[in-house]
C-alpha cells in the first residue's frame, strides 16, 4: 500500500493546497495531510480549526485522504504512519532552494522516505496562506483563492 504525507501549516488551506491534494491523492492508496501543530509562524487558526477546514474541503470528495496533526520531525511522523512518500508543491523557482534543502535533510534523516514535488497549478502560483489572510483582513475578495467554507470561516474571524 502506497502511503504519502502532504505536510504543511495550512493556516488556512487554500485552493493551491487543494489542487495538490486532489492530484497527489490520485497517485497513492492513502494520502495523509499532516498539519504542523508547532508552527514557527504565529498562526491565525488553531490546529483544530485548520484540521476541521481541511476535512470539510476534502472528506466529501476524496475517500483516501486523512487529516492529522503532527509535531516534531516530519520523517518520524511519516515513519509512524508507514508513509514512504512526502509530497510538496512547487509554486515558483523561489520555493526551490528551501524545498530542495528540506528534501535533502529529510532524506538524510530517513533514506526510506522519498520527497516528490508537484508543480502548482499556474493559477495559484502567487498564492499563499498569508496572502489570503491579508486580503481577508482588509475585507477583500478571497472567493477565487479558497474553498467557500474557508471564505465563510475567515469572515467570522475578521468581523
Ligand atoms: N498553494 C498555495 N500555497 C502554498 C502551496 C500551494 N501549492 N504550497 C505552499 N504554499 C504556501 C503555504 O500556504 C505557506 O504560506 P504562508 O507562509 O503564507 O503560511 C507557505 O507556502 C509554506 O508553508 P507550508 O507549505 O505550510 O510549509 P512550511 O514551510 O510552513 O512547513 C513543513 C513545511 C511542515 C513540511 C516543515 O516545516 C516541517 O517538516 N516541519 C517539521 C520539522 C522537521 O521535520 N524539520 C526537518 C525538515 S527541514
CSV table of N, CA and C and ligand atoms in Angstrom, one decimal:
chain,number,residue,atom,x,y,z
A,1,UNK,N,0.8,-1.2,0.0
A,1,UNK,CA,0.0,0.0,0.0
A,1,UNK,C,0.9,1.3,0.0
A,2,UNK,N,0.7,2.1,-1.0
A,2,UNK,CA,1.5,3.4,-1.1
A,2,UNK,C,0.8,4.5,-0.2
A,3,UNK,N,1.5,4.9,0.8
A,3,UNK,CA,1.0,6.0,1.6
A,3,UNK,C,1.9,7.2,1.5
A,4,UNK,N,1.3,8.3,1.3
A,4,UNK,CA,2.1,9.6,1.2
A,4,UNK,C,1.6,10.6,2.3
A,5,UNK,N,2.5,11.5,2.7
A,5,UNK,CA,2.2,12.6,3.6
A,5,UNK,C,2.3,13.9,2.8
A,6,UNK,N,1.3,14.7,2.9
A,6,UNK,CA,1.3,16.1,2.4
A,6,UNK,C,1.4,17.0,3.6
A,7,UNK,N,2.6,17.5,4.0
A,7,UNK,CA,2.7,18.3,5.2
A,7,UNK,C,2.6,19.8,5.0
A,8,UNK,N,2.2,20.5,6.0
A,8,UNK,CA,2.2,22.0,5.9
A,8,UNK,C,1.5,22.6,7.1
A,9,UNK,N,1.5,23.9,7.1
A,9,UNK,CA,0.8,24.5,8.3
A,9,UNK,C,-0.7,24.8,8.0
A,10,UNK,N,-1.0,25.0,6.7
A,10,UNK,CA,-2.4,25.1,6.3
A,10,UNK,C,-3.2,26.2,7.1
A,11,UNK,N,-2.7,27.4,7.2
A,11,UNK,CA,-3.3,28.4,8.1
A,11,UNK,C,-3.8,29.6,7.2
A,12,UNK,N,-4.8,29.4,6.4
A,12,UNK,CA,-5.7,28.3,6.2
A,12,UNK,C,-5.3,27.5,4.9
A,13,UNK,N,-6.0,26.4,4.7
A,13,UNK,CA,-5.9,25.7,3.4
A,13,UNK,C,-6.4,26.6,2.3
A,14,UNK,N,-5.7,26.6,1.2
A,14,UNK,CA,-6.1,27.4,0.0
A,14,UNK,C,-6.4,26.5,-1.2
A,15,UNK,N,-6.9,27.2,-2.2
A,15,UNK,CA,-7.1,26.4,-3.5
A,15,UNK,C,-5.9,25.8,-4.0
A,16,UNK,N,-4.7,26.4,-3.8
A,16,UNK,CA,-3.4,25.9,-4.2
A,16,UNK,C,-3.2,24.6,-3.5
A,17,UNK,N,-3.4,24.5,-2.2
A,17,UNK,CA,-3.2,23.3,-1.5
A,17,UNK,C,-4.2,22.2,-2.0
A,18,UNK,N,-5.5,22.6,-2.2
A,18,UNK,CA,-6.5,21.7,-2.6
A,18,UNK,C,-6.1,21.0,-3.9
A,19,UNK,N,-5.6,21.8,-4.8
A,19,UNK,CA,-5.1,21.3,-6.1
A,19,UNK,C,-4.1,20.2,-5.9
A,20,UNK,N,-3.1,20.4,-5.1
A,20,UNK,CA,-2.1,19.4,-4.8
A,20,UNK,C,-2.7,18.2,-4.2
A,21,UNK,N,-3.6,18.4,-3.2
A,21,UNK,CA,-4.2,17.3,-2.5
A,21,UNK,C,-5.0,16.4,-3.5
A,22,UNK,N,-5.8,16.9,-4.4
A,22,UNK,CA,-6.5,16.1,-5.3
A,22,UNK,C,-5.6,15.3,-6.2
A,23,UNK,N,-4.5,16.0,-6.7
A,23,UNK,CA,-3.6,15.3,-7.7
A,23,UNK,C,-2.8,14.3,-7.0
A,24,UNK,N,-2.3,14.6,-5.8
A,24,UNK,CA,-1.5,13.6,-5.0
A,24,UNK,C,-2.3,12.4,-4.6
A,25,UNK,N,-3.6,12.6,-4.2
A,25,UNK,CA,-4.4,11.5,-3.7
A,25,UNK,C,-4.7,10.5,-4.9
A,26,UNK,N,-4.6,11.0,-6.1
A,26,UNK,CA,-4.9,10.1,-7.2
A,26,UNK,C,-3.7,9.2,-7.5
A,27,UNK,N,-2.5,9.6,-6.9
A,27,UNK,CA,-1.3,8.8,-7.2
A,27,UNK,C,-1.0,7.8,-6.2
A,28,UNK,N,-1.7,7.8,-5.1
A,28,UNK,CA,-1.3,6.9,-4.0
A,28,UNK,C,-2.6,6.2,-3.4
A,29,UNK,N,-2.4,5.2,-2.6
A,29,UNK,CA,-3.5,4.5,-2.0
A,29,UNK,C,-4.1,5.3,-0.9
A,30,UNK,N,-3.2,6.0,-0.1
A,30,UNK,CA,-3.7,6.8,1.0
A,30,UNK,C,-2.8,8.1,1.1
A,31,UNK,N,-3.5,9.2,1.2
A,31,UNK,CA,-2.8,10.5,1.4
A,31,UNK,C,-3.1,11.0,2.8
A,32,UNK,N,-2.1,11.3,3.6
A,32,UNK,CA,-2.3,11.8,4.9
A,32,UNK,C,-1.9,13.3,4.9
A,33,UNK,N,-2.8,14.2,5.2
A,33,UNK,CA,-2.4,15.6,5.3
A,33,UNK,C,-1.9,15.8,6.7
A,34,UNK,N,-0.7,16.1,6.8
A,34,UNK,CA,0.0,16.3,8.1
A,34,UNK,C,0.0,17.8,8.4
A,35,UNK,N,-0.8,18.2,9.5
A,35,UNK,CA,-0.9,19.6,9.9
A,35,UNK,C,0.1,19.9,11.0
A,36,UNK,N,1.0,20.7,10.7
A,36,UNK,CA,2.1,21.0,11.7
A,36,UNK,C,1.4,21.8,12.9
A,37,UNK,N,1.6,21.2,14.1
A,37,UNK,CA,0.9,21.9,15.2
A,37,UNK,C,1.8,22.9,15.8
A,38,UNK,N,3.2,22.7,15.8
A,38,UNK,CA,4.1,23.7,16.4
A,38,UNK,C,4.6,24.6,15.3
A,39,UNK,N,3.7,25.4,14.7
A,39,UNK,CA,4.1,26.3,13.6
A,39,UNK,C,5.0,27.4,14.2
A,40,UNK,N,6.1,27.6,13.5
A,40,UNK,CA,7.0,28.7,14.0
A,40,UNK,C,6.4,30.1,13.8
A,41,UNK,N,5.7,30.2,12.7
A,41,UNK,CA,5.0,31.5,12.5
A,41,UNK,C,3.8,31.5,13.5
A,42,UNK,N,3.3,32.7,13.8
A,42,UNK,CA,2.2,32.9,14.7
A,42,UNK,C,0.9,32.5,13.9
A,43,UNK,N,0.3,31.4,14.1
A,43,UNK,CA,-0.9,31.0,13.3
A,43,UNK,C,-2.2,31.8,13.7
A,44,UNK,N,-3.0,32.1,12.7
A,44,UNK,CA,-4.3,32.7,12.9
A,44,UNK,C,-5.2,31.6,13.5
A,45,UNK,N,-5.2,30.4,12.9
A,45,UNK,CA,-6.1,29.4,13.3
A,45,UNK,C,-5.5,28.3,14.2
A,46,UNK,N,-6.2,27.8,15.1
A,46,UNK,CA,-5.7,26.7,15.9
A,46,UNK,C,-5.6,25.5,15.1
A,47,UNK,N,-4.8,24.5,15.6
A,47,UNK,CA,-4.6,23.3,14.8
A,47,UNK,C,-6.0,22.6,14.6
A,48,UNK,N,-6.9,22.6,15.5
A,48,UNK,CA,-8.2,22.0,15.4
A,48,UNK,C,-9.0,22.7,14.3
A,49,UNK,N,-8.9,24.1,14.2
A,49,UNK,CA,-9.6,24.8,13.2
A,49,UNK,C,-9.1,24.5,11.8
A,50,UNK,N,-7.7,24.4,11.7
A,50,UNK,CA,-7.1,24.1,10.4
A,50,UNK,C,-7.5,22.7,10.0
A,51,UNK,N,-7.5,21.7,10.9
A,51,UNK,CA,-7.9,20.3,10.5
A,51,UNK,C,-9.4,20.3,10.1
A,52,UNK,N,-10.2,21.0,10.8
A,52,UNK,CA,-11.7,21.0,10.5
A,52,UNK,C,-11.9,21.5,9.1
A,53,UNK,N,-11.2,22.6,8.7
A,53,UNK,CA,-11.4,23.2,7.4
A,53,UNK,C,-10.8,22.2,6.3
A,54,UNK,N,-9.7,21.6,6.6
A,54,UNK,CA,-9.2,20.6,5.6
A,54,UNK,C,-10.2,19.4,5.5
A,55,UNK,N,-10.7,19.0,6.6
A,55,UNK,CA,-11.7,17.8,6.5
A,55,UNK,C,-12.9,18.2,5.7
A,56,UNK,N,-13.4,19.4,6.0
A,56,UNK,CA,-14.6,19.9,5.3
A,56,UNK,C,-14.4,20.1,3.8
A,57,UNK,N,-13.2,20.3,3.4
A,57,UNK,CA,-13.0,20.5,2.0
A,57,UNK,C,-12.5,19.3,1.2
A,58,UNK,N,-12.1,18.2,2.0
A,58,UNK,CA,-11.6,17.0,1.3
A,58,UNK,C,-12.4,15.8,1.5
A,59,UNK,N,-12.9,15.5,2.7
A,59,UNK,CA,-13.5,14.2,3.0
A,59,UNK,C,-14.7,13.8,2.1
A,60,UNK,N,-15.5,14.8,1.7
A,60,UNK,CA,-16.7,14.6,0.9
A,60,UNK,C,-16.3,14.0,-0.4
A,61,UNK,N,-15.1,14.5,-0.9
A,61,UNK,CA,-14.7,14.2,-2.3
A,61,UNK,C,-13.7,13.1,-2.5
A,62,UNK,N,-12.8,13.0,-1.4
A,62,UNK,CA,-11.7,12.0,-1.6
A,62,UNK,C,-11.7,11.0,-0.4
A,63,UNK,N,-12.0,9.8,-0.8
A,63,UNK,CA,-12.1,8.7,0.2
A,63,UNK,C,-10.8,8.3,0.8
A,64,UNK,N,-9.7,8.5,0.1
A,64,UNK,CA,-8.4,8.0,0.6
A,64,UNK,C,-7.5,9.1,1.3
A,65,UNK,N,-8.2,10.2,1.7
A,65,UNK,CA,-7.5,11.3,2.4
A,65,UNK,C,-7.8,11.3,3.9
A,66,UNK,N,-6.8,11.4,4.7
A,66,UNK,CA,-7.0,11.6,6.1
A,66,UNK,C,-6.2,12.9,6.5
A,67,UNK,N,-6.7,13.5,7.6
A,67,UNK,CA,-6.1,14.7,8.1
A,67,UNK,C,-5.6,14.5,9.5
A,68,UNK,N,-4.4,14.8,9.8
A,68,UNK,CA,-3.9,14.5,11.2
A,68,UNK,C,-2.9,15.6,11.6
A,69,UNK,N,-2.9,16.0,12.9
A,69,UNK,CA,-1.9,16.9,13.4
A,69,UNK,C,-0.6,16.2,13.6
A,70,UNK,N,0.5,16.9,13.5
A,70,UNK,CA,1.8,16.3,13.9
A,70,UNK,C,2.7,17.4,14.5
A,71,UNK,N,3.6,16.9,15.3
A,71,UNK,CA,4.7,17.8,15.8
A,71,UNK,C,6.0,17.1,15.8
A,72,UNK,N,7.1,17.8,15.9
A,72,UNK,CA,8.3,17.1,15.9
A,72,UNK,C,8.8,16.9,14.4
A,73,UNK,N,9.6,15.9,14.2
A,73,UNK,CA,10.2,15.7,12.9
A,73,UNK,C,9.2,15.1,11.9
A,74,UNK,N,9.2,15.6,10.7
A,74,UNK,CA,8.2,15.1,9.7
A,74,UNK,C,8.6,13.7,9.3
A,75,UNK,N,9.8,13.3,9.2
A,75,UNK,CA,10.2,11.9,8.9
A,75,UNK,C,9.7,10.9,9.9
A,76,UNK,N,9.7,11.4,11.2
A,76,UNK,CA,9.2,10.5,12.3
A,76,UNK,C,7.7,10.3,12.1
A,77,UNK,N,7.0,11.3,11.8
A,77,UNK,CA,5.6,11.2,11.6
A,77,UNK,C,5.3,10.3,10.4
A,78,UNK,N,6.1,10.5,9.3
A,78,UNK,CA,5.9,9.7,8.1
A,78,UNK,C,6.1,8.2,8.5
A,79,UNK,N,7.2,7.9,9.2
A,79,UNK,CA,7.5,6.5,9.6
A,79,UNK,C,6.4,5.9,10.4
A,80,UNK,N,5.9,6.7,11.4
A,80,UNK,CA,4.9,6.2,12.3
A,80,UNK,C,3.6,5.8,11.5
A,81,UNK,N,3.4,6.5,10.4
A,81,UNK,CA,2.2,6.3,9.6
A,81,UNK,C,2.5,5.3,8.4
A,82,UNK,N,3.7,4.7,8.4
A,82,UNK,CA,4.1,3.8,7.3
A,82,UNK,C,4.1,4.5,5.9
A,83,UNK,N,4.3,5.8,5.9
A,83,UNK,CA,4.4,6.5,4.6
A,83,UNK,C,5.8,6.5,4.1
A,84,UNK,N,5.9,6.3,2.8
A,84,UNK,CA,7.2,6.2,2.1
A,84,UNK,C,7.4,7.4,1.2
A,85,UNK,N,6.4,8.3,1.1
A,85,UNK,CA,6.5,9.5,0.2
A,85,UNK,C,6.0,10.7,1.0
A,86,UNK,N,6.8,11.8,0.7
A,86,UNK,CA,6.4,13.2,1.2
A,86,UNK,C,6.1,14.0,-0.1
A,87,UNK,N,4.9,14.6,-0.1
A,87,UNK,CA,4.5,15.4,-1.3
A,87,UNK,C,4.7,16.9,-0.9
A,88,UNK,N,5.3,17.6,-1.8
A,88,UNK,CA,5.3,19.1,-1.7
A,88,UNK,C,5.0,19.7,-3.0
A,89,UNK,N,4.4,20.9,-2.9
A,89,UNK,CA,4.0,21.6,-4.1
A,89,UNK,C,5.1,22.7,-4.4
A,90,UNK,N,5.5,22.9,-5.7
A,90,UNK,CA,6.4,23.9,-6.0
A,90,UNK,C,5.7,25.0,-6.8
A,91,UNK,N,5.7,26.2,-6.2
A,91,UNK,CA,5.0,27.3,-6.9
A,91,UNK,C,5.8,28.1,-7.9
A,92,UNK,N,7.1,28.2,-7.5
A,92,UNK,CA,8.0,29.1,-8.3
A,92,UNK,C,9.4,28.7,-8.0
A,93,UNK,N,10.4,29.2,-8.8
A,93,UNK,CA,11.8,28.9,-8.5
A,93,UNK,C,12.2,29.3,-7.1
A,94,UNK,N,11.5,30.4,-6.6
A,94,UNK,CA,11.8,30.9,-5.2
A,94,UNK,C,11.6,29.8,-4.2
A,95,UNK,N,10.6,28.9,-4.4
A,95,UNK,CA,10.4,27.8,-3.5
A,95,UNK,C,11.5,26.7,-3.5
A,96,UNK,N,12.2,26.7,-4.7
A,96,UNK,CA,13.0,25.5,-4.9
A,96,UNK,C,14.1,25.3,-3.9
A,97,UNK,N,14.9,26.4,-3.6
A,97,UNK,CA,16.0,26.2,-2.8
A,97,UNK,C,15.7,25.7,-1.4
A,98,UNK,N,14.6,26.3,-0.8
A,98,UNK,CA,14.1,25.8,0.5
A,98,UNK,C,13.6,24.4,0.4
A,99,UNK,N,12.9,24.1,-0.6
A,99,UNK,CA,12.3,22.7,-0.7
A,99,UNK,C,13.4,21.7,-1.0
A,100,UNK,N,14.4,22.0,-1.8
A,100,UNK,CA,15.5,21.1,-2.0
A,100,UNK,C,16.2,20.8,-0.7
A,101,UNK,N,16.5,21.9,0.1
A,101,UNK,CA,17.2,21.7,1.3
A,101,UNK,C,16.4,20.8,2.3
A,102,UNK,N,15.1,21.0,2.3
A,102,UNK,CA,14.2,20.2,3.2
A,102,UNK,C,14.2,18.8,2.7
A,103,UNK,N,14.1,18.6,1.4
A,103,UNK,CA,14.0,17.2,0.9
A,103,UNK,C,15.3,16.5,1.2
A,104,UNK,N,16.4,17.2,1.0
A,104,UNK,CA,17.7,16.5,1.3
A,104,UNK,C,17.9,16.2,2.8
A,105,UNK,N,17.5,17.2,3.6
A,105,UNK,CA,17.6,17.0,5.1
A,105,UNK,C,16.8,15.8,5.5
A,106,UNK,N,15.5,15.7,4.9
A,106,UNK,CA,14.7,14.6,5.3
A,106,UNK,C,15.2,13.2,4.8
A,107,UNK,N,15.9,13.3,3.6
A,107,UNK,CA,16.4,12.0,3.1
A,107,UNK,C,17.6,11.6,3.9
A,108,UNK,N,18.4,12.6,4.4
A,108,UNK,CA,19.5,12.3,5.3
A,108,UNK,C,19.0,11.7,6.6
A,109,UNK,N,17.9,12.1,7.0
A,109,UNK,CA,17.3,11.6,8.3
A,109,UNK,C,16.7,10.2,8.1
A,110,UNK,N,16.1,10.0,7.0
A,110,UNK,CA,15.5,8.7,6.7
A,110,UNK,C,15.5,8.3,5.2
A,111,UNK,N,16.3,7.4,4.9
A,111,UNK,CA,16.5,7.0,3.5
A,111,UNK,C,15.4,6.3,2.9
A,112,UNK,N,14.4,5.8,3.7
A,112,UNK,CA,13.3,5.1,3.1
A,112,UNK,C,12.2,6.0,2.7
A,113,UNK,N,12.3,7.3,2.9
A,113,UNK,CA,11.2,8.2,2.6
A,113,UNK,C,11.7,9.2,1.4
A,114,UNK,N,10.9,9.1,0.4
A,114,UNK,CA,11.3,10.0,-0.8
A,114,UNK,C,10.4,11.2,-0.8
A,115,UNK,N,10.9,12.4,-1.2
A,115,UNK,CA,10.1,13.5,-1.4
A,115,UNK,C,9.8,13.7,-2.9
A,116,UNK,N,8.5,13.9,-3.2
A,116,UNK,CA,8.2,14.2,-4.6
A,116,UNK,C,7.5,15.6,-4.7
A,117,UNK,N,7.8,16.3,-5.8
A,117,UNK,CA,7.3,17.6,-6.0
A,117,UNK,C,6.2,17.7,-7.1
A,118,UNK,N,5.1,18.3,-6.8
A,118,UNK,CA,4.2,18.6,-7.9
A,118,UNK,C,4.2,20.0,-8.2
A,119,UNK,N,4.2,20.3,-9.5
A,119,UNK,CA,4.2,21.7,-9.9
A,119,UNK,C,2.8,22.3,-9.6
A,120,UNK,N,2.7,23.4,-8.9
A,120,UNK,CA,1.5,24.0,-8.5
A,120,UNK,C,0.8,24.5,-9.8
A,121,UNK,N,-0.6,24.4,-9.8
A,121,UNK,CA,-1.4,24.9,-10.9
A,121,UNK,C,-1.0,26.4,-11.1
A,122,UNK,N,-0.8,26.7,-12.3
A,122,UNK,CA,-0.3,28.1,-12.6
A,122,UNK,C,-1.2,29.2,-12.1
A,123,UNK,N,-2.5,28.9,-12.0
A,123,UNK,CA,-3.5,29.9,-11.5
A,123,UNK,C,-3.2,30.2,-10.0
A,124,UNK,N,-2.5,29.3,-9.3
A,124,UNK,CA,-2.3,29.5,-7.9
A,124,UNK,C,-0.8,29.8,-7.5
A,125,UNK,N,0.0,30.1,-8.5
A,125,UNK,CA,1.5,30.1,-8.2
A,125,UNK,C,1.8,31.3,-7.4
A,126,UNK,N,1.0,32.3,-7.3
A,126,UNK,CA,1.2,33.5,-6.5
A,126,UNK,C,0.6,33.3,-5.1
A,127,UNK,N,-0.1,32.3,-4.9
A,127,UNK,CA,-1.0,32.2,-3.7
A,127,UNK,C,-0.2,31.6,-2.5
A,128,UNK,N,-0.5,32.2,-1.3
A,128,UNK,CA,0.0,31.6,0.0
A,128,UNK,C,-1.1,31.9,1.0
A,129,UNK,N,-1.0,31.2,2.1
A,129,UNK,CA,-2.0,31.4,3.2
A,129,UNK,C,-1.9,32.9,3.7
A,130,UNK,N,-0.7,33.4,3.8
A,130,UNK,CA,-0.5,34.8,4.3
A,130,UNK,C,-1.2,35.8,3.3
A,131,UNK,N,-1.1,35.6,2.0
A,131,UNK,CA,-1.8,36.4,1.1
A,131,UNK,C,-3.3,36.4,1.3
A,132,UNK,N,-3.8,35.2,1.5
A,132,UNK,CA,-5.3,35.1,1.8
A,132,UNK,C,-5.7,35.8,3.0
A,133,UNK,N,-4.9,35.6,4.1
A,133,UNK,CA,-5.2,36.3,5.4
A,133,UNK,C,-5.2,37.8,5.3
A,134,UNK,N,-4.2,38.3,4.5
A,134,UNK,CA,-4.1,39.7,4.4
A,134,UNK,C,-5.3,40.3,3.6
A,135,UNK,N,-5.6,39.7,2.6
A,135,UNK,CA,-6.8,40.2,1.8
A,135,UNK,C,-8.0,40.1,2.6
A,136,UNK,N,-8.2,39.0,3.3
A,136,UNK,CA,-9.5,38.8,4.2
A,136,UNK,C,-9.5,39.9,5.3
A,137,UNK,N,-8.3,40.1,5.9
A,137,UNK,CA,-8.3,41.1,7.0
A,137,UNK,C,-8.8,42.5,6.6
A,138,UNK,N,-8.4,42.8,5.3
A,138,UNK,CA,-8.8,44.2,4.8
A,138,UNK,C,-10.1,44.1,4.0
A,139,UNK,N,-10.9,43.0,4.2
A,139,UNK,CA,-12.2,43.0,3.6
A,139,UNK,C,-12.2,42.7,2.1
A,140,UNK,N,-11.1,42.3,1.5
A,140,UNK,CA,-11.0,42.0,0.1
A,140,UNK,C,-11.7,40.7,-0.3
A,141,UNK,N,-11.8,40.4,-1.6
A,141,UNK,CA,-12.5,39.2,-2.1
A,141,UNK,C,-11.5,38.0,-2.2
A,142,UNK,N,-11.8,37.0,-1.4
A,142,UNK,CA,-10.9,35.8,-1.5
A,142,UNK,C,-11.6,34.6,-2.1
A,143,UNK,N,-12.8,34.9,-2.7
A,143,UNK,CA,-13.6,33.9,-3.3
A,143,UNK,C,-12.9,32.9,-4.2
A,144,UNK,N,-12.0,33.4,-5.1
A,144,UNK,CA,-11.4,32.6,-6.0
A,144,UNK,C,-10.1,31.9,-5.5
A,145,UNK,N,-9.8,32.2,-4.2
A,145,UNK,CA,-8.5,31.7,-3.7
A,145,UNK,C,-8.6,30.6,-2.7
A,146,UNK,N,-9.8,30.5,-2.1
A,146,UNK,CA,-10.0,29.4,-1.1
A,146,UNK,C,-11.4,28.8,-1.3
A,147,UNK,N,-11.6,27.6,-0.7
A,147,UNK,CA,-12.9,26.9,-0.8
A,147,UNK,C,-13.9,27.8,0.0
A,148,UNK,N,-15.2,27.7,-0.4
A,148,UNK,CA,-16.3,28.5,0.2
A,148,UNK,C,-16.3,28.4,1.7
A,149,UNK,N,-16.1,27.2,2.3
A,149,UNK,CA,-16.1,27.0,3.7
A,149,UNK,C,-15.0,27.8,4.4
A,150,UNK,N,-13.9,27.9,3.8
A,150,UNK,CA,-12.8,28.7,4.3
A,150,UNK,C,-13.1,30.2,4.3
A,151,UNK,N,-13.7,30.6,3.1
A,151,UNK,CA,-14.0,32.0,3.0
A,151,UNK,C,-15.0,32.4,4.1
A,152,UNK,N,-16.0,31.6,4.3
A,152,UNK,CA,-17.0,31.9,5.4
A,152,UNK,C,-16.3,32.0,6.7
A,153,UNK,N,-15.5,31.0,7.0
A,153,UNK,CA,-14.8,30.9,8.3
A,153,UNK,C,-13.9,32.2,8.6
A,154,UNK,N,-13.2,32.6,7.5
A,154,UNK,CA,-12.3,33.7,7.7
A,154,UNK,C,-13.1,35.0,8.0
A,155,UNK,N,-14.3,35.1,7.3
A,155,UNK,CA,-15.2,36.3,7.6
A,155,UNK,C,-15.5,36.4,9.0
A,156,UNK,N,-15.8,35.2,9.7
A,156,UNK,CA,-16.1,35.3,11.1
A,156,UNK,C,-14.9,35.7,12.0
A,157,UNK,N,-13.7,35.4,11.5
A,157,UNK,CA,-12.5,35.7,12.2
A,157,UNK,C,-12.2,37.2,12.2
A,158,UNK,N,-12.6,37.9,11.0
A,158,UNK,CA,-12.2,39.3,10.9
A,158,UNK,C,-13.4,40.2,11.0
A,159,UNK,N,-14.5,39.7,11.5
A,159,UNK,CA,-15.7,40.6,11.7
A,159,UNK,C,-15.5,41.5,12.9
B,1,LIG,N1,-0.5,26.6,-3.0
B,1,LIG,C1,-0.7,27.6,-2.2
B,1,LIG,N2,0.2,27.9,-1.2
B,1,LIG,C2,1.2,27.1,-1.0
B,1,LIG,C3,1.4,26.0,-1.8
B,1,LIG,C4,0.5,25.7,-2.8
B,1,LIG,N3,0.6,24.7,-3.6
B,1,LIG,N4,2.5,25.3,-1.3
B,1,LIG,C5,2.9,26.1,-0.3
B,1,LIG,N5,2.1,27.1,-0.1
B,1,LIG,C6,2.3,28.2,0.9
B,1,LIG,C7,1.7,28.0,2.2
B,1,LIG,O1,0.4,28.5,2.2
B,1,LIG,C8,2.6,28.7,3.1
B,1,LIG,O2,2.2,30.1,3.1
B,1,LIG,P1,2.4,31.1,4.4
B,1,LIG,O3,3.9,31.1,4.5
B,1,LIG,O4,1.9,32.3,3.9
B,1,LIG,O5,1.7,30.4,5.5
B,1,LIG,C9,3.9,28.6,2.5
B,1,LIG,O6,3.7,28.3,1.2
B,1,LIG,C10,4.8,27.5,3.1
B,1,LIG,O7,4.1,26.8,4.0
B,1,LIG,P2,3.9,25.2,4.2
B,1,LIG,O8,3.7,24.5,2.9
B,1,LIG,O9,2.9,25.0,5.2
B,1,LIG,O10,5.3,24.8,4.6
B,1,LIG,P3,6.1,25.3,5.9
B,1,LIG,O11,7.3,25.8,5.3
B,1,LIG,O12,5.3,26.1,6.8
B,1,LIG,O13,6.3,23.9,6.6
B,1,LIG,C11,6.8,21.6,6.9
B,1,LIG,C12,6.7,22.8,6.0
B,1,LIG,C13,5.6,21.4,7.8
B,1,LIG,C14,6.9,20.5,5.9
B,1,LIG,C15,8.1,21.7,7.7
B,1,LIG,O14,8.1,22.9,8.5
B,1,LIG,C16,8.4,20.5,8.5
B,1,LIG,O15,8.6,19.4,8.1
B,1,LIG,N6,8.4,20.7,9.9
B,1,LIG,C17,8.6,19.6,10.8
B,1,LIG,C18,10.0,19.7,11.4
B,1,LIG,C19,11.0,18.9,10.6
B,1,LIG,O16,10.9,17.8,10.3
B,1,LIG,N7,12.1,19.6,10.2
B,1,LIG,C20,13.2,19.0,9.5
B,1,LIG,C21,13.0,19.1,8.0
B,1,LIG,S1,13.6,20.6,7.3
